[in-house]
GROMACS .gro file of C-alpha atoms in nm:
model
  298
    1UNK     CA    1   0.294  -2.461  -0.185
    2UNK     CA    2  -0.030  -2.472  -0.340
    3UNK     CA    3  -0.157  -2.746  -0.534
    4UNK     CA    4  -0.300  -2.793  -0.871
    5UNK     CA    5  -0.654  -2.748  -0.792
    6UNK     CA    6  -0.634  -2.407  -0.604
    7UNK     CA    7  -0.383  -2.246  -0.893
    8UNK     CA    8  -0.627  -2.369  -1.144
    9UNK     CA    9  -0.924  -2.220  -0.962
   10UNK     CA   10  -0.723  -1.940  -0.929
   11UNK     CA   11  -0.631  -1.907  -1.263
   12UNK     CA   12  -1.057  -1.945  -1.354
   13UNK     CA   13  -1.104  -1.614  -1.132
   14UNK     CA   14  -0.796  -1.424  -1.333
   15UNK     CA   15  -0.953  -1.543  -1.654
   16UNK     CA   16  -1.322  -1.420  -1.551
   17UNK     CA   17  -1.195  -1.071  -1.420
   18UNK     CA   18  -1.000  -1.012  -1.730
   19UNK     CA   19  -1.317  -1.078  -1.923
   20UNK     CA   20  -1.484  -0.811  -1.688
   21UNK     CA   21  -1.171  -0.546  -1.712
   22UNK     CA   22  -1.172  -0.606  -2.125
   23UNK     CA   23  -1.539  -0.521  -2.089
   24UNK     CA   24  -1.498  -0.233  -1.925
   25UNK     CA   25  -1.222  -0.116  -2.136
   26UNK     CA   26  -1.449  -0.161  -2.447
   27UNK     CA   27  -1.740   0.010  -2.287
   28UNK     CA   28  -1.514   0.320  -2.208
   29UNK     CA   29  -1.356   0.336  -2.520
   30UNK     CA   30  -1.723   0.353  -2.670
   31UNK     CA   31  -1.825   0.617  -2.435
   32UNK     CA   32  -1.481   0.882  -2.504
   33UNK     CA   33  -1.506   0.867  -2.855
   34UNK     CA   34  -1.920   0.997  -2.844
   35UNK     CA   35  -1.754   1.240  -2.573
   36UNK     CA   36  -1.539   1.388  -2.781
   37UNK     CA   37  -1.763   1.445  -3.061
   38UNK     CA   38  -2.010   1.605  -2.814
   39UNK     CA   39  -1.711   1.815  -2.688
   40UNK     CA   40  -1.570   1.895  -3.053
   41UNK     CA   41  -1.974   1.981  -3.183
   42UNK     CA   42  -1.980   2.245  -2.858
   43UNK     CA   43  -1.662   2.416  -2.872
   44UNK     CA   44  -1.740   2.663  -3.195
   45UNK     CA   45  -2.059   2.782  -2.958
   46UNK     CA   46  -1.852   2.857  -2.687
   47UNK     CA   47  -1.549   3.020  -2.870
   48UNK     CA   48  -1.844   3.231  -3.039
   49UNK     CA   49  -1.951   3.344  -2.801
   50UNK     CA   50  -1.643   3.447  -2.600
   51UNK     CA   51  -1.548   3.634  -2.910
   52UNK     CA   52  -1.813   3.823  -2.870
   53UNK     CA   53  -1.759   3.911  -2.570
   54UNK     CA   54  -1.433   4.065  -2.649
   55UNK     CA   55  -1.602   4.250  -2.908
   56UNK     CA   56  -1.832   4.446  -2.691
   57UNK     CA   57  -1.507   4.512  -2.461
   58UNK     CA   58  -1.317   4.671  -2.725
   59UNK     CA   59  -1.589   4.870  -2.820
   60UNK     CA   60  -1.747   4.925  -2.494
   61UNK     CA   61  -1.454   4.919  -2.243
   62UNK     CA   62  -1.586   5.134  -1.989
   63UNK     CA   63  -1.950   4.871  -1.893
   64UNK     CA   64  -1.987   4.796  -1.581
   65UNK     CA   65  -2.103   4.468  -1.447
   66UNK     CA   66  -2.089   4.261  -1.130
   67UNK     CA   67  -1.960   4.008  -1.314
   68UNK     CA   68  -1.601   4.157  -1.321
   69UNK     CA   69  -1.367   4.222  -1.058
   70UNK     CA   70  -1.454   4.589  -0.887
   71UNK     CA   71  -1.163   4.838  -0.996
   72UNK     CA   72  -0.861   4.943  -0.838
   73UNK     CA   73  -0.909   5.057  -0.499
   74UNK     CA   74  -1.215   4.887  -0.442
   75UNK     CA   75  -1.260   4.656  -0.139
   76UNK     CA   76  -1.114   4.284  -0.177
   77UNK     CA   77  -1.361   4.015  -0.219
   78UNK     CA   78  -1.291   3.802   0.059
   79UNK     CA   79  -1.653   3.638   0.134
   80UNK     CA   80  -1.760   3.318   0.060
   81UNK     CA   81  -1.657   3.112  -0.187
   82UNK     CA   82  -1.823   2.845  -0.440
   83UNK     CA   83  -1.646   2.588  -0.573
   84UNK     CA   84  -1.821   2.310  -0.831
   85UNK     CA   85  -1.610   1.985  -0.798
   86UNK     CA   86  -1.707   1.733  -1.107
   87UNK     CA   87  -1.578   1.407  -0.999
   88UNK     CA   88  -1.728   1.094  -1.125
   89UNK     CA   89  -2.027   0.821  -1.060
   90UNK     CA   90  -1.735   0.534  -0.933
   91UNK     CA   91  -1.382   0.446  -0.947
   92UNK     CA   92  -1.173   0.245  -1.175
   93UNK     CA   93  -1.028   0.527  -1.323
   94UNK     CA   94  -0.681   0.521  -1.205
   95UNK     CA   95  -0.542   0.906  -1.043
   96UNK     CA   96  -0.846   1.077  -1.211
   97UNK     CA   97  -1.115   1.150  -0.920
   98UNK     CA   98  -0.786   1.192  -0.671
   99UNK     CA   99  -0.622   1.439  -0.848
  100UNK     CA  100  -0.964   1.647  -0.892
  101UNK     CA  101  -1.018   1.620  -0.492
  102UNK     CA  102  -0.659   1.715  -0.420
  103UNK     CA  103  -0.749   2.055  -0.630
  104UNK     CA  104  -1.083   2.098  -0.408
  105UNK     CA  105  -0.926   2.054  -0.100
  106UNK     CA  106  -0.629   2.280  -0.162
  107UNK     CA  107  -0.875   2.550  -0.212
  108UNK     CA  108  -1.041   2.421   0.092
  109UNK     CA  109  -0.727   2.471   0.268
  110UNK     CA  110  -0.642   2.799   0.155
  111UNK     CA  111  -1.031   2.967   0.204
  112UNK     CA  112  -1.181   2.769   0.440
  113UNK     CA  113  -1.518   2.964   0.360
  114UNK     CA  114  -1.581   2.796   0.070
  115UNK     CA  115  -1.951   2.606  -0.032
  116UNK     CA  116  -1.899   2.301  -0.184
  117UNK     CA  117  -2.125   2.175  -0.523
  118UNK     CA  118  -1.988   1.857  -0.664
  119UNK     CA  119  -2.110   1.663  -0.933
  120UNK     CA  120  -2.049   1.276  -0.899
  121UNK     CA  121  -2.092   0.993  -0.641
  122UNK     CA  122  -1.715   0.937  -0.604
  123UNK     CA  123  -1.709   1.264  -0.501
  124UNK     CA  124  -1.959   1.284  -0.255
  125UNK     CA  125  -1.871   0.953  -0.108
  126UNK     CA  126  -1.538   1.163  -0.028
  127UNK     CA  127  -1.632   1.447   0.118
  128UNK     CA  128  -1.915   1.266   0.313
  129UNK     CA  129  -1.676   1.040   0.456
  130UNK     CA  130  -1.429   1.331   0.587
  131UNK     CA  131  -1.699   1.503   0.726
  132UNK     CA  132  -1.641   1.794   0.494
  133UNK     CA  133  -1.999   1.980   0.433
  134UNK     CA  134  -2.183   1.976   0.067
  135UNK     CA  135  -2.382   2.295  -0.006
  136UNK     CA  136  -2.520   2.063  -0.288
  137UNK     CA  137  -2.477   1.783  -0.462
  138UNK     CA  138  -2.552   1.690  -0.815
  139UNK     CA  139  -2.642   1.310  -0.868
  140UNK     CA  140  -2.631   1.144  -1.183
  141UNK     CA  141  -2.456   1.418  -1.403
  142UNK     CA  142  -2.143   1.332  -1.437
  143UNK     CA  143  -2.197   0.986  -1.652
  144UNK     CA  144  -2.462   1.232  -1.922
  145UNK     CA  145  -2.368   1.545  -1.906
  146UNK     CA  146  -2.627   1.730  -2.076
  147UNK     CA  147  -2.658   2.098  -2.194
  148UNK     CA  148  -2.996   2.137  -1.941
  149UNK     CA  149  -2.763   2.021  -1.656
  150UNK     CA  150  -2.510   2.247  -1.721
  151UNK     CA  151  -2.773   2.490  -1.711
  152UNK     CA  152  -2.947   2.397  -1.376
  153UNK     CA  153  -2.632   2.394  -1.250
  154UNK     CA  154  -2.506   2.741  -1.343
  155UNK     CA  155  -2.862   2.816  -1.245
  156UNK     CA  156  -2.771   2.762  -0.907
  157UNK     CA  157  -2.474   2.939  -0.887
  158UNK     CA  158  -2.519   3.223  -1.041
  159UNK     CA  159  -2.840   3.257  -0.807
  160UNK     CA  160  -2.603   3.264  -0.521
  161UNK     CA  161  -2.345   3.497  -0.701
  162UNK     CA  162  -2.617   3.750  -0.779
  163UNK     CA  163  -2.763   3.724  -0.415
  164UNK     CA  164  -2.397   3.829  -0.293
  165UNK     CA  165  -2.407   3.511  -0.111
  166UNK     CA  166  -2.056   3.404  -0.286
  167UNK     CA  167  -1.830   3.666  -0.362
  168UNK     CA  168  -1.609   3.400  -0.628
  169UNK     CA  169  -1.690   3.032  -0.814
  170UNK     CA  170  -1.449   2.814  -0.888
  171UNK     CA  171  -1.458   2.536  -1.099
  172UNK     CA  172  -1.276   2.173  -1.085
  173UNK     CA  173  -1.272   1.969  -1.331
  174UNK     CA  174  -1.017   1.786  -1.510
  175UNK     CA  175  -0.891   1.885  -1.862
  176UNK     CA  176  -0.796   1.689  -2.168
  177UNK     CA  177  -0.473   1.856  -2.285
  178UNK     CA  178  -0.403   1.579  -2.562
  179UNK     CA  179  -0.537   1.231  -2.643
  180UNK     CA  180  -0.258   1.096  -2.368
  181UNK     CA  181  -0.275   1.354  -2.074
  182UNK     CA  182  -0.513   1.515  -1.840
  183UNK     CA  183  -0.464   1.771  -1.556
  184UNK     CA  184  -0.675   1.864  -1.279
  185UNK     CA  185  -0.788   2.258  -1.316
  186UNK     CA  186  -0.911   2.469  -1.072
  187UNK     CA  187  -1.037   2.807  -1.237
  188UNK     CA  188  -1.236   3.080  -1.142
  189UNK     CA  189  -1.517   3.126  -1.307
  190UNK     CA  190  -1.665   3.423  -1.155
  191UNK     CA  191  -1.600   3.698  -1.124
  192UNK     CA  192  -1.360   3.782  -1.444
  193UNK     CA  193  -1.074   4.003  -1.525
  194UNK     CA  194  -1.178   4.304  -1.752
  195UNK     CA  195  -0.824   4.195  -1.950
  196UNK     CA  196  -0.963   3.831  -2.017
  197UNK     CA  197  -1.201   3.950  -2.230
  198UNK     CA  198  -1.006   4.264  -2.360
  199UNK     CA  199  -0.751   4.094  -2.554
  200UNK     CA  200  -0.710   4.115  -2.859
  201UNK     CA  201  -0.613   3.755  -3.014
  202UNK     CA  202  -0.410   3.780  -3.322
  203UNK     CA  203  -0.673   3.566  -3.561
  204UNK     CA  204  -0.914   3.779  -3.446
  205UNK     CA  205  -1.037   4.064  -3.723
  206UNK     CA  206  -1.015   4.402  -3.517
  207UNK     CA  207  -1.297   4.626  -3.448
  208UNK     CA  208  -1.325   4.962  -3.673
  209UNK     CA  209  -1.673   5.071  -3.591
  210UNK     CA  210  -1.861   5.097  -3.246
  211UNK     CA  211  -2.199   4.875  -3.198
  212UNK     CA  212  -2.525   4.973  -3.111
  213UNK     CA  213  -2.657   4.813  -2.812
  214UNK     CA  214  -3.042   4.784  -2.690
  215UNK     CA  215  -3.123   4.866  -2.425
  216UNK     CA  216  -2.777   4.979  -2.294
  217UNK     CA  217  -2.441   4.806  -2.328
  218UNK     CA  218  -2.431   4.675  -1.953
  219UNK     CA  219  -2.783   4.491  -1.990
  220UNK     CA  220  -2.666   4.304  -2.333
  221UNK     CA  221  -2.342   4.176  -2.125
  222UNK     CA  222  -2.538   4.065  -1.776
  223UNK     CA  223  -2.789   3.845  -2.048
  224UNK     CA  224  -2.453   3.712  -2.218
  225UNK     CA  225  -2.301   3.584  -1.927
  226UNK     CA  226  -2.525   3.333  -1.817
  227UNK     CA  227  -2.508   3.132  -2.177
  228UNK     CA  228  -2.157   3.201  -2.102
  229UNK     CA  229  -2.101   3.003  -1.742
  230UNK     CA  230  -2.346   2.764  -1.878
  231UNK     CA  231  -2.113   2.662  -2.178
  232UNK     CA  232  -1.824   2.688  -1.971
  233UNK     CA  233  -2.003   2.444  -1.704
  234UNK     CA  234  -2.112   2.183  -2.028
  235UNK     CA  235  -1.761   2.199  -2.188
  236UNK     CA  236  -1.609   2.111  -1.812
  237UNK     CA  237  -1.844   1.835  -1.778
  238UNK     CA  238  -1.810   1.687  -2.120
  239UNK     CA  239  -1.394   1.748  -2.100
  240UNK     CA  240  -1.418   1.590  -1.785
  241UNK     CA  241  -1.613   1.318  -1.888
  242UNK     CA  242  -1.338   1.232  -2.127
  243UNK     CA  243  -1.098   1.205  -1.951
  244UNK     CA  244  -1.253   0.990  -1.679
  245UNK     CA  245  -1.328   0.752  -2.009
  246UNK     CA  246  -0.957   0.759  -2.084
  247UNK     CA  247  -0.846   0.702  -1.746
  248UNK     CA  248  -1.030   0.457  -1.721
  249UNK     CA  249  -0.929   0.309  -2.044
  250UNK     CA  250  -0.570   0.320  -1.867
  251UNK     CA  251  -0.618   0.152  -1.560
  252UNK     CA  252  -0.826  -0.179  -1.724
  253UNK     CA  253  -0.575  -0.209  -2.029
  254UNK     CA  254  -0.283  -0.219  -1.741
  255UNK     CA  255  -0.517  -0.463  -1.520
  256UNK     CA  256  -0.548  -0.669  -1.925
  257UNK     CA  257  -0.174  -0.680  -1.923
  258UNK     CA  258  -0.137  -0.732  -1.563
  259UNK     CA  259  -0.398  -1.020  -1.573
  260UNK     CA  260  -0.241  -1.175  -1.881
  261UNK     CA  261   0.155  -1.161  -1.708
  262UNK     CA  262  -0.045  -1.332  -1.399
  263UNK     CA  263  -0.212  -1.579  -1.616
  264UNK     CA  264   0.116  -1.665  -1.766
  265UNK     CA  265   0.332  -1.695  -1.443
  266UNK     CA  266   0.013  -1.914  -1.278
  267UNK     CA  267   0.020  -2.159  -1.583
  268UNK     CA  268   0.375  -2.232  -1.516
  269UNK     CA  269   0.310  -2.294  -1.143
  270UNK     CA  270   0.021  -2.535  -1.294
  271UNK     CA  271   0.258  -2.674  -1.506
  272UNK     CA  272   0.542  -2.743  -1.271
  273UNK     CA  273   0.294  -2.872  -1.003
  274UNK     CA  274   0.135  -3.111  -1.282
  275UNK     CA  275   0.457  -3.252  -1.362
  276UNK     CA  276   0.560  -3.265  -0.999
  277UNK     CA  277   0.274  -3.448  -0.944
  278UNK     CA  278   0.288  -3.664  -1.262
  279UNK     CA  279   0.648  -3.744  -1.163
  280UNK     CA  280   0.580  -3.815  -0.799
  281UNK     CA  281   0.305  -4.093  -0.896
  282UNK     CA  282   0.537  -4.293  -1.122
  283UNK     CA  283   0.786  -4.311  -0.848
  284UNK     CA  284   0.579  -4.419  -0.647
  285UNK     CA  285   0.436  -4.707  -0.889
  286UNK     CA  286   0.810  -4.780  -0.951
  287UNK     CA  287   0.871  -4.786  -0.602
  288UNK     CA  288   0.585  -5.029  -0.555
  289UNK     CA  289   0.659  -5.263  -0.837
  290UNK     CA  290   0.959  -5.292  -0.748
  291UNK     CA  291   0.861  -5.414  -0.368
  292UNK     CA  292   0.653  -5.663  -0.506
  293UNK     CA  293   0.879  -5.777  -0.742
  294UNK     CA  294   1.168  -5.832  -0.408
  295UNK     CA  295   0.880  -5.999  -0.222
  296UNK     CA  296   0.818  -6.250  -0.483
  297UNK     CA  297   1.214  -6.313  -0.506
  298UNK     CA  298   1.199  -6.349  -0.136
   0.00000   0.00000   0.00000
């Protein structure tokens, strides 16, 4: 059993990792609720624009574009894929950067011809120690996402979509459903289904006249679509970054909680220890006095 000194220097190291973990929580909680205001101040941009989209579609059904699946008949496109994995900087974040990787590796599994771009250290750490090959890796973006990241990014892979080097992109990243939950999301990005866009949404004012477009309808798309991946890429790395703040605000207010239950049951031990000792010295001063007392009788 161990003795008062080593449960109270273990109860010193509890107390100075729960200051560290209530840190942490702090600094996370700090960090989500800027996040979401960047995410809420970037979503009307991106929702614009989409709309748009689906404006030139209903007038303009018959454009086309390289961005969209070929038509009916056409040959499949089973080349090389892309796939941008946004992980983050380190752990400490519970499930978060697992479940992400468990989405990038399934797609591994299923196309094995598929050029890897991840964003975060965690990330590359992983795939560098599997011996999995990086086309690229992005360092330093996933703890500031920034609008000119998410543009050197889609930079990149639209380069290699245009070049016909990959046929498809995918994108991982984890999405905020509520302020609770997060899932893992693997979505295609490139190309798109004519019927994404076609829709017709039911808050959405329908279309009575045709547009005009300068030059030509098909040149106005191809200059739309790059703003388009790039807010797509930004509003994946900003909802991403969320919810790696508020997994990580998880995992340290269960280590708080499992630190303080620790604390608790280690002050007990102290306490019974204490006592054991306290208890064991006045025996043994009884036990003395009352020797000396029988020797003086004798």
């Amino acid at each position: 059993m161990a003795g008062a000194k080593e449960i109270k220097t273990h109860m010193q190291s509890v107390g100075e990792t729960r200051k560290i973990t209530n840190a942490m929580y702090l600094i996370a909680s700090t960090k989500l609720r800027r996040a979401r205001q960047e995410l809420e101040n970037t979503r009307p941009y991106f929702e614009a624009l989409q709309r748009e989209i689906k404006r030139i579609f209903r007038t303009a059904g018959d454009v086309d574009s390289h961005y969209f699946y070929p038509p009916q008949g056409a040959p499949a496109l089973d080349g090389t894929y892309g796939c941008l994995v946004i992980t983050a900087d380190k752990g400490l974040a519970g499930a978060y950067n697992q479940n992400a990787i468990k989405q990038a590796v399934a797609l591994l599994e299923e196309h094995p011809d598929t050029k890897l771009f991840v964003v975060g250290e965690y990330g590359r750490r992983f795939f560098d120690s599997h011996r999995i090959p990086i086309e690229h890796s992005f360092l330093y973006t996933a703890q500031n996402p920034t609008m000119m990241r998410a543009r050197e990014i889609s930079a990149l892979l639209l380069d290699g979509f245009d070049r016909g080097e990959l046929q498809k992109i995918f994108v991982v990243y984890t999405d905020m459903e509520n302020s609770v939950s997060f899932r893992a999301r693997c979505t295609r990005l490139l190309p798109f289904h004519r019927t994404y866009f076609a829709d017709t949404a039911q808050h959405e004012k329908a279309v009575t006249e045709g547009f005009e477009f300068l030059p030509d309808v098909r040149t106005v798309l191809n200059s739309m679509m790059p703003s388009y991946v790039s807010g797509f890429i930004y509003s994946a790395l900003i909802d991403s970054f969320c919810c790696e703040q508020n997994a990580r605000m998880t995992a340290m207010d269960n280590a708080n909680q499992n630190a303080g239950e620790l604390m608790a049951a280690l002050s007990l031990q102290y306490n019974r220890v204490r006592q054991a000792g306290i208890t064991q010295e006045i025996t043994e001063i009884s036990a003395g006095a009352k020797a000396q007392r029988g020797k003086k009788e004798r």
